[in-house]
Tab-separated table of C-alpha atoms in Angstrom:
chain	number	residue	atom	x	y	z
A	1	MET	CA	-6.020	-33.361	10.514
A	2	ASP	CA	-6.325	-31.679	13.904
A	3	HIS	CA	-9.840	-30.350	14.543
A	4	ALA	CA	-9.111	-28.849	17.942
A	5	GLY	CA	-11.934	-26.318	17.712
A	6	ALA	CA	-14.703	-28.791	16.960
A	7	ASP	CA	-15.394	-29.761	20.580
A	8	ARG	CA	-15.729	-26.285	22.063
A	9	ALA	CA	-18.449	-23.675	22.022
A	10	PRO	CA	-18.448	-21.426	18.940
A	11	GLY	CA	-16.059	-18.503	19.324
A	12	VAL	CA	-12.948	-16.995	17.824
A	13	SER	CA	-10.460	-19.752	17.048
A	14	PHE	CA	-7.758	-17.640	15.427
A	15	VAL	CA	-6.680	-14.172	14.340
A	16	ALA	CA	-5.303	-14.149	10.781
A	17	ILE	CA	-3.289	-11.132	9.691
A	18	GLU	CA	-2.092	-9.621	6.413
A	19	GLY	CA	1.359	-10.922	7.265
A	20	ASP	CA	3.492	-13.881	6.275
A	21	TRP	CA	2.821	-17.365	7.601
A	22	PRO	CA	6.268	-18.126	9.127
A	23	ASP	CA	6.454	-14.761	10.924
A	24	ALA	CA	2.972	-15.186	12.363
A	25	ALA	CA	3.876	-18.761	13.375
A	26	SER	CA	6.553	-17.358	15.688
A	27	VAL	CA	3.930	-15.176	17.370
A	28	ASP	CA	1.454	-18.059	17.411
A	29	HIS	CA	3.817	-20.302	19.342
A	30	TYR	CA	4.387	-17.522	21.856
A	31	VAL	CA	0.730	-16.619	22.441
A	32	ARG	CA	-0.290	-20.276	22.719
A	33	HIS	CA	2.576	-21.087	25.121
A	34	ALA	CA	4.189	-23.668	22.843
A	35	GLU	CA	7.639	-25.071	23.533
A	36	THR	CA	9.934	-23.778	20.781
A	37	PRO	CA	13.660	-23.153	20.413
A	38	PRO	CA	14.853	-19.531	20.793
A	39	SER	CA	16.504	-19.589	17.344
A	40	GLU	CA	13.081	-19.521	15.694
A	41	TRP	CA	12.131	-16.014	16.786
A	42	THR	CA	12.687	-13.591	13.904
A	43	ALA	CA	9.165	-12.302	13.335
A	44	PHE	CA	8.542	-9.446	10.870
A	45	ALA	CA	12.185	-8.594	10.277
A	46	HIS	CA	11.745	-7.617	6.589
A	47	PHE	CA	9.934	-4.800	4.777
A	48	PRO	CA	7.562	-3.401	5.940
A	49	THR	CA	8.865	-4.177	9.430
A	50	TRP	CA	6.707	-1.531	11.099
A	51	MET	CA	3.414	-2.936	9.840
A	52	TRP	CA	3.336	-5.585	12.586
A	53	ARG	CA	6.536	-4.879	14.515
A	54	ASN	CA	5.051	-1.992	16.477
A	55	GLY	CA	3.890	-1.150	19.968
A	56	GLU	CA	0.203	-1.589	19.161
A	57	THR	CA	0.635	-5.125	17.789
A	58	ARG	CA	3.010	-5.965	20.643
A	59	GLU	CA	0.359	-4.881	23.161
A	60	PHE	CA	-2.208	-7.121	21.476
A	61	VAL	CA	0.201	-10.071	21.330
A	62	ASP	CA	1.005	-9.750	25.038
A	63	TRP	CA	-2.705	-9.513	25.834
A	64	LEU	CA	-3.483	-12.603	23.754
A	65	ARG	CA	-0.769	-14.619	25.515
A	66	ALA	CA	-2.209	-13.653	28.911
A	67	HIS	CA	-5.744	-14.407	27.677
A	68	ASN	CA	-4.691	-17.850	26.450
A	69	ALA	CA	-2.904	-18.697	29.708
A	70	ALA	CA	-6.225	-19.319	31.448
A	71	ARG	CA	-7.424	-21.670	28.680
A	72	THR	CA	-6.696	-25.296	27.894
A	73	PRO	CA	-4.365	-25.838	24.900
A	74	ALA	CA	-7.337	-26.801	22.712
A	75	GLN	CA	-9.138	-23.557	23.567
A	76	ARG	CA	-6.277	-21.138	22.971
A	77	ILE	CA	-6.721	-18.583	20.193
A	78	ALA	CA	-4.162	-18.942	17.407
A	79	PHE	CA	-2.316	-16.176	15.564
A	80	ARG	CA	-1.876	-16.889	11.846
A	81	GLY	CA	-0.484	-15.223	8.714
A	82	LEU	CA	-2.252	-15.098	5.339
A	83	ASP	CA	0.295	-13.449	3.035
A	84	LEU	CA	2.844	-14.910	0.608
A	85	TYR	CA	5.998	-12.791	0.644
A	86	SER	CA	8.031	-15.182	2.841
A	87	LEU	CA	9.266	-17.367	-0.019
A	88	TYR	CA	12.630	-18.393	1.434
A	89	SER	CA	11.553	-18.540	5.080
A	90	SER	CA	8.814	-20.922	3.980
A	91	ILE	CA	11.284	-23.053	2.007
A	92	ARG	CA	13.446	-23.420	5.106
A	93	SER	CA	10.406	-24.347	7.206
A	94	VAL	CA	9.328	-27.066	4.767
A	95	LEU	CA	12.831	-28.528	4.633
A	96	ASP	CA	13.214	-28.465	8.421
A	97	TYR	CA	9.934	-30.347	8.790
A	98	LEU	CA	10.781	-32.963	6.174
A	99	LYS	CA	14.217	-33.571	7.688
A	100	ASP	CA	12.437	-34.615	10.875
A	101	VAL	CA	9.669	-36.778	9.405
A	102	ASP	CA	11.076	-38.010	6.055
A	103	PRO	CA	14.805	-37.352	5.469
A	104	GLN	CA	14.788	-38.987	2.043
A	105	THR	CA	11.974	-36.752	0.777
A	106	ALA	CA	13.747	-33.790	2.393
A	107	GLN	CA	16.795	-34.381	0.184
A	108	LEU	CA	14.606	-34.473	-2.926
A	109	ALA	CA	12.755	-31.316	-1.845
A	110	GLN	CA	16.052	-29.536	-1.277
A	111	LEU	CA	17.119	-30.344	-4.818
A	112	ARG	CA	13.806	-29.119	-6.191
A	113	TYR	CA	13.814	-25.898	-4.198
A	114	GLY	CA	17.409	-25.378	-5.290
A	115	CYS	CA	16.004	-23.962	-8.528
A	116	LEU	CA	15.088	-20.813	-6.564
A	117	THR	CA	18.299	-20.530	-4.545
A	118	PRO	CA	20.084	-18.052	-6.855
A	119	TRP	CA	17.307	-15.511	-6.325
A	120	GLU	CA	17.080	-15.462	-2.546
A	121	ALA	CA	18.390	-11.907	-2.200
A	122	GLU	CA	15.878	-10.506	-4.717
A	123	PRO	CA	13.064	-12.923	-5.661
A	124	ALA	CA	11.445	-10.404	-8.008
A	125	THR	CA	14.424	-10.763	-10.362
A	126	TYR	CA	13.613	-14.482	-10.650
A	127	GLY	CA	10.231	-13.610	-12.102
A	128	HIS	CA	11.756	-11.331	-14.704
A	129	ALA	CA	14.362	-13.937	-15.665
A	130	ALA	CA	11.721	-16.664	-15.930
A	131	ILE	CA	9.304	-14.748	-18.168
A	132	THR	CA	12.060	-13.481	-20.450
A	133	GLY	CA	13.399	-16.999	-20.948
A	134	SER	CA	16.857	-16.243	-19.562
A	135	TYR	CA	16.236	-18.690	-16.699
A	136	ARG	CA	14.061	-21.772	-16.483
A	137	SER	CA	10.774	-21.648	-14.620
A	138	CYS	CA	10.812	-23.291	-11.192
A	139	GLU	CA	7.072	-23.996	-11.260
A	140	ALA	CA	7.235	-27.761	-11.845
A	141	PRO	CA	9.763	-28.670	-9.088
A	142	VAL	CA	8.066	-26.366	-6.555
A	143	VAL	CA	4.611	-27.815	-7.257
A	144	ALA	CA	6.096	-31.323	-6.996
A	145	VAL	CA	7.181	-30.658	-3.399
A	146	LEU	CA	3.664	-29.502	-2.510
A	147	ASN	CA	2.073	-32.534	-4.192
A	148	ASP	CA	4.438	-34.940	-2.418
A	149	LEU	CA	3.583	-33.396	0.918
A	150	ARG	CA	-0.158	-33.609	0.295
A	151	ARG	CA	0.085	-37.182	-0.953
A	152	LYS	CA	1.793	-38.246	2.265
A	153	GLU	CA	-0.490	-36.236	4.530
A	154	GLN	CA	-1.869	-39.185	6.477
A	155	ALA	CA	1.533	-40.650	7.271
A	156	TYR	CA	3.049	-37.289	8.166
A	157	ALA	CA	0.045	-36.149	10.221
A	158	GLU	CA	0.206	-39.339	12.290
A	159	HIS	CA	3.817	-38.514	13.070
A	160	ASP	CA	3.152	-34.864	13.979
A	161	GLY	CA	-0.312	-33.541	13.037
A	162	LYS	CA	0.140	-30.067	14.460
A	163	ARG	CA	3.311	-29.410	12.477
A	164	PHE	CA	1.820	-30.807	9.275
A	165	LEU	CA	-0.503	-27.801	8.917
A	166	ASP	CA	2.505	-25.502	9.188
A	167	ALA	CA	4.541	-27.504	6.656
A	168	SER	CA	1.728	-27.878	4.116
A	169	GLN	CA	0.812	-24.209	4.343
A	170	ASN	CA	4.447	-23.190	3.816
A	171	ALA	CA	4.662	-25.486	0.792
A	172	LEU	CA	1.485	-23.923	-0.631
A	173	LEU	CA	2.960	-20.483	0.013
A	174	VAL	CA	6.164	-21.359	-1.881
A	175	SER	CA	4.127	-22.611	-4.830
A	176	ASN	CA	1.943	-19.505	-4.969
A	177	ALA	CA	4.837	-17.113	-4.302
A	178	GLU	CA	6.835	-18.621	-7.176
A	179	GLN	CA	3.850	-17.980	-9.440
A	180	TYR	CA	3.343	-14.508	-7.946
A	181	TYR	CA	6.867	-13.385	-8.833
A	182	ARG	CA	6.468	-14.781	-12.366
A	183	ILE	CA	3.214	-12.970	-13.106
A	184	MET	CA	3.873	-9.663	-11.328
A	185	TYR	CA	5.415	-8.298	-14.538
A	186	TYR	CA	2.182	-8.825	-16.455
A	187	GLY	CA	0.432	-6.141	-14.392
A	188	SER	CA	-1.101	-5.486	-11.001
A	189	ARG	CA	-4.401	-7.268	-11.655
A	190	ALA	CA	-2.977	-10.778	-12.025
A	191	SER	CA	-0.589	-10.498	-9.077
A	192	TRP	CA	-3.215	-8.849	-6.855
A	193	ASN	CA	-5.753	-11.592	-7.564
A	194	LEU	CA	-3.237	-14.357	-6.971
A	195	ARG	CA	-2.202	-12.812	-3.644
A	196	ASP	CA	-5.750	-12.339	-2.347
A	197	GLY	CA	-6.709	-15.763	-3.683
A	198	HIS	CA	-3.845	-17.227	-1.664
A	199	MET	CA	-4.995	-15.379	1.459
A	200	PHE	CA	-8.529	-16.715	0.988
A	201	ASP	CA	-7.286	-20.289	0.434
A	202	THR	CA	-5.197	-20.006	3.594
A	203	LEU	CA	-8.242	-18.770	5.512
A	204	MET	CA	-10.277	-21.738	4.259
A	205	ASN	CA	-7.501	-24.137	5.306
A	206	LEU	CA	-7.504	-22.587	8.774
A	207	LEU	CA	-11.262	-22.896	9.153
A	208	GLN	CA	-11.057	-26.550	8.144
A	209	HIS	CA	-8.146	-27.183	10.500
A	210	HIS	CA	-9.806	-25.540	13.502
A	211	GLY	CA	-13.094	-27.364	13.011
A	212	SER	CA	-16.596	-26.940	11.628
A	213	GLU	CA	-17.647	-24.548	14.413
A	214	SER	CA	-14.574	-22.340	14.186
A	215	ARG	CA	-14.586	-18.633	13.459
A	216	GLY	CA	-11.684	-16.354	12.656
A	217	VAL	CA	-10.864	-12.657	12.682
A	218	VAL	CA	-9.031	-11.396	9.583
A	219	TRP	CA	-6.895	-8.297	10.228
A	220	ALA	CA	-5.887	-6.533	7.006
A	221	HIS	CA	-6.089	-3.254	5.101
A	222	ASN	CA	-9.485	-1.951	3.938
A	223	SER	CA	-8.621	-2.743	0.319
A	224	HIS	CA	-8.469	-6.449	1.192
A	225	ILE	CA	-11.331	-6.608	3.719
A	226	GLY	CA	-14.084	-4.670	1.934
A	227	ASP	CA	-16.010	-6.339	-0.898
A	228	ALA	CA	-14.085	-5.403	-4.051
A	229	SER	CA	-17.208	-5.838	-6.198
A	230	ALA	CA	-18.576	-2.647	-4.578
A	231	THR	CA	-15.576	-0.619	-5.779
A	232	GLU	CA	-13.834	0.288	-9.008
A	233	MET	CA	-11.438	-2.592	-8.325
A	234	SER	CA	-14.102	-4.815	-9.858
A	235	ARG	CA	-14.070	-2.821	-13.103
A	236	ARG	CA	-10.322	-3.471	-13.283
A	237	GLY	CA	-10.944	-7.196	-12.972
A	238	GLU	CA	-9.647	-7.383	-9.387
A	239	PHE	CA	-11.185	-9.295	-6.482
A	240	ASN	CA	-10.126	-9.551	-2.856
A	241	ILE	CA	-10.493	-11.700	0.227
A	242	GLY	CA	-13.514	-9.688	1.356
A	243	GLN	CA	-15.397	-10.400	-1.861
A	244	LEU	CA	-14.453	-14.092	-1.784
A	245	CYS	CA	-15.622	-14.379	1.829
A	246	ARG	CA	-18.942	-12.747	1.025
A	247	GLN	CA	-19.444	-15.105	-1.919
A	248	GLN	CA	-18.515	-18.132	0.209
A	249	PHE	CA	-20.242	-17.304	3.494
A	250	GLY	CA	-22.929	-14.726	2.675
A	251	THR	CA	-24.146	-12.914	5.779
A	252	ALA	CA	-21.980	-15.139	8.004
A	253	ALA	CA	-19.049	-12.941	6.914
A	254	TYR	CA	-18.948	-9.535	8.610
A	255	SER	CA	-16.540	-6.936	7.253
A	256	ILE	CA	-15.464	-3.822	9.154
A	257	GLY	CA	-13.736	-0.843	7.548
A	258	PHE	CA	-11.867	2.085	9.081
A	259	GLY	CA	-11.579	5.684	7.945
A	260	THR	CA	-9.948	8.967	8.916
A	261	HIS	CA	-9.828	12.600	7.795
A	262	GLU	CA	-6.272	13.546	8.744
A	263	GLY	CA	-3.413	12.762	11.121
A	264	THR	CA	-0.178	10.824	10.656
A	265	VAL	CA	0.750	7.452	9.158
A	266	ALA	CA	3.847	5.243	9.192
A	267	ALA	CA	4.599	4.520	5.531
A	268	ALA	CA	7.283	4.448	2.861
A	269	THR	CA	7.413	6.375	-0.404
A	270	ASP	CA	8.495	3.316	-2.407
A	271	TRP	CA	8.547	-0.430	-1.873
A	272	ASP	CA	11.575	-1.419	0.229
A	273	GLY	CA	12.086	2.243	1.155
A	274	PRO	CA	12.596	3.546	4.696
A	275	MET	CA	9.659	4.106	6.999
A	276	LEU	CA	8.667	7.737	7.443
A	277	THR	CA	6.055	9.290	9.691
A	278	LYS	CA	4.005	11.227	7.160
A	279	SER	CA	1.193	13.725	7.596
A	280	VAL	CA	-2.103	12.509	6.137
A	281	ARG	CA	-3.655	15.206	4.003
A	282	PRO	CA	-7.211	16.321	4.832
A	283	SER	CA	-9.697	14.224	2.883
A	284	LEU	CA	-10.857	15.368	-0.549
A	285	GLU	CA	-14.211	16.847	-1.434
A	286	GLN	CA	-16.714	14.285	-2.765
A	287	SER	CA	-15.204	11.534	-0.584
A	288	TYR	CA	-16.837	9.477	2.161
A	289	GLU	CA	-14.101	10.715	4.477
A	290	ARG	CA	-15.039	14.365	3.896
A	291	LEU	CA	-18.721	13.531	4.435
A	292	PHE	CA	-17.952	11.954	7.810
A	293	HIS	CA	-15.589	14.767	8.773
A	294	GLU	CA	-18.310	17.314	8.120
A	295	SER	CA	-20.609	15.472	10.537
A	296	GLY	CA	-18.550	17.093	13.296
A	297	THR	CA	-18.345	13.820	15.252
A	298	PRO	CA	-14.723	12.916	16.058
A	299	GLN	CA	-15.337	9.163	16.257
A	300	PHE	CA	-18.244	6.780	15.773
A	301	LEU	CA	-19.354	3.284	14.780
A	302	LEU	CA	-21.590	3.190	11.721
A	303	PRO	CA	-23.636	-0.014	11.192
A	304	LEU	CA	-24.204	-0.485	7.478
A	305	ARG	CA	-25.984	-3.823	7.422
A	306	GLN	CA	-28.937	-2.609	9.539
A	307	ARG	CA	-30.889	0.256	8.048
A	308	ALA	CA	-30.898	2.808	10.862
A	309	SER	CA	-32.171	5.519	8.530
A	310	GLN	CA	-33.445	5.132	4.984
A	311	ALA	CA	-32.391	8.692	4.156
A	312	LEU	CA	-28.866	8.097	5.462
A	313	ARG	CA	-28.581	4.822	3.570
A	314	GLN	CA	-29.714	6.441	0.322
A	315	GLU	CA	-27.095	9.147	0.773
A	316	LEU	CA	-24.358	6.590	1.461
A	317	LEU	CA	-25.368	4.460	-1.538
A	318	LYS	CA	-24.257	7.247	-3.868
A	319	PRO	CA	-20.820	6.284	-5.234
A	320	ARG	CA	-18.102	8.429	-3.726
A	321	LEU	CA	-14.356	8.608	-3.524
A	322	GLU	CA	-12.727	6.561	-0.772
A	323	ARG	CA	-9.120	6.701	0.410
A	324	ALA	CA	-6.822	3.704	0.852
A	325	ILE	CA	-3.417	4.065	2.500
A	326	GLY	CA	-1.222	0.997	2.907
A	327	VAL	CA	2.504	0.645	3.549
A	328	ILE	CA	3.099	3.139	0.701
A	329	TYR	CA	1.808	6.708	0.955
A	330	ARG	CA	2.417	9.364	-1.698
A	331	PRO	CA	0.533	12.506	-0.667
A	332	GLU	CA	1.881	14.464	-3.649
A	333	THR	CA	-0.161	12.208	-5.992
A	334	GLU	CA	-2.878	11.331	-3.505
A	335	LEU	CA	-5.904	11.442	-5.831
A	336	GLN	CA	-4.307	9.104	-8.385
A	337	SER	CA	-2.468	6.905	-5.879
A	338	HIS	CA	-4.903	6.506	-2.995
A	339	TYR	CA	-8.499	7.285	-3.983
A	340	PHE	CA	-10.995	5.071	-5.780
A	341	GLN	CA	-14.755	4.964	-6.331
A	342	ALA	CA	-16.780	2.851	-3.896
A	343	VAL	CA	-20.304	2.239	-2.565
A	344	LEU	CA	-19.685	2.005	1.162
A	345	PRO	CA	-22.821	0.105	2.366
A	346	ARG	CA	-22.112	-2.645	-0.175
A	347	GLN	CA	-18.417	-2.719	0.621
A	348	PHE	CA	-18.577	-3.068	4.428
A	349	ASP	CA	-21.036	-4.248	7.078
A	350	GLU	CA	-19.772	-1.690	9.585
A	351	TYR	CA	-17.501	1.339	9.475
A	352	ILE	CA	-15.360	2.777	12.277
A	353	TRP	CA	-14.501	6.463	12.040
A	354	PHE	CA	-11.708	8.419	13.696
A	355	ASP	CA	-11.540	11.994	12.454
A	356	ARG	CA	-7.848	12.194	13.395
A	357	THR	CA	-5.466	9.272	13.736
A	358	ARG	CA	-1.792	8.835	14.539
A	359	ALA	CA	0.890	6.542	13.156
A	360	VAL	CA	1.761	3.213	14.747
A	361	THR	CA	4.863	3.239	16.956
A	362	PRO	CA	7.634	0.936	15.683
A	363	PHE	CA	10.127	-0.220	18.287
A	364	ALA	CA	13.816	-1.066	18.146
A	365	THR	CA	15.014	-4.489	19.218
A	366	ALA	CA	17.168	-2.794	21.859
A	367	GLU	CA	13.955	-1.926	23.696
A	368	LEU	CA	13.320	-5.628	24.301
A	369	LYS	CA	16.237	-6.286	26.638
A	370	GLY	CA	15.227	-8.505	29.510
A	371	MET	CA	12.513	-10.323	27.540
A	372	PRO	CA	12.653	-14.136	27.299
A	373	ASP	CA	14.557	-15.708	24.376
A	374	THR	CA	11.271	-16.942	22.956
A	375	TYR	CA	9.760	-13.465	22.662
A	376	PRO	CA	8.633	-13.261	18.998
A	377	PHE	CA	9.835	-9.740	18.261
A	378	GLY	CA	13.508	-10.393	19.060
A	379	LEU	CA	16.183	-10.734	16.401
């Protein structure tokens, strides 16, 4: 396994986002100046496209590429994806890799993954068919591909160690995504925990890959980053990557949350629905957001790990409502859909406040004319 980060001074080795592994891999190759064919570049082309396919992310990606240009290949900061919605993109990536390093195993893997082929257009319908017994479960053949890949790690890594991480992570994603779509019908708790467990496992794989001194930045929604045990999520039996990191790393993990009182947000009303620029309603009474709004300070950084004021800490330790807005926003049912009880100083180590925020700015592919074929946001 490649431990490129082990021989450099401690620093950020990678940025890992709440996005799918194959999409982030396209960006990663671009920001680290890797030689890749133009046909690969289809990053973040499925719902919710605007979450990462926006001007703000594009600005960061361009900055990271310029930042990496002055570094040796071993010192360049990677851009990785933690999520598991890219079932069929990951299947194609695994098969492409195996065709290069082990054509015979590639044929077997193609047969095994063929179990999922009928559901490519709508993978959620596979889960329903599998649990109702109208279609066989694909768990065993999918897990077999992952096990074969892991068993042959040494031989494959000697052939192409850098690509092995990508292939093995895609195979893990397929295995977990297949399970995710099977259990999503049993309720949100099981599917939520599997998803955040997958993101944590991916993070651990990245830390191992980049070396014992490596550190990463995880970029995700508050509901994933903050420690779930400090919120009502815990009472529902849910955990998240923030809680798992705190359990694994203790004070070496540092979680930062964001909050706002009002403004605009890019979001859909339903999953797979169109993006709308929606007005964010003023925060509710009895919420942390209203408390910070009433401070009269339009923006600030609030350290929560250090006790700046005992009186302030005692006030913040009182459980309050907290708002969470993701890719779905339903202001007409905001209290039920977007607020939950939390204890902020136990949830985050630091909190960044903007009293008013504005939506991200998605861009059309037509705006990218003149960019190189390898630019990750092209079609």
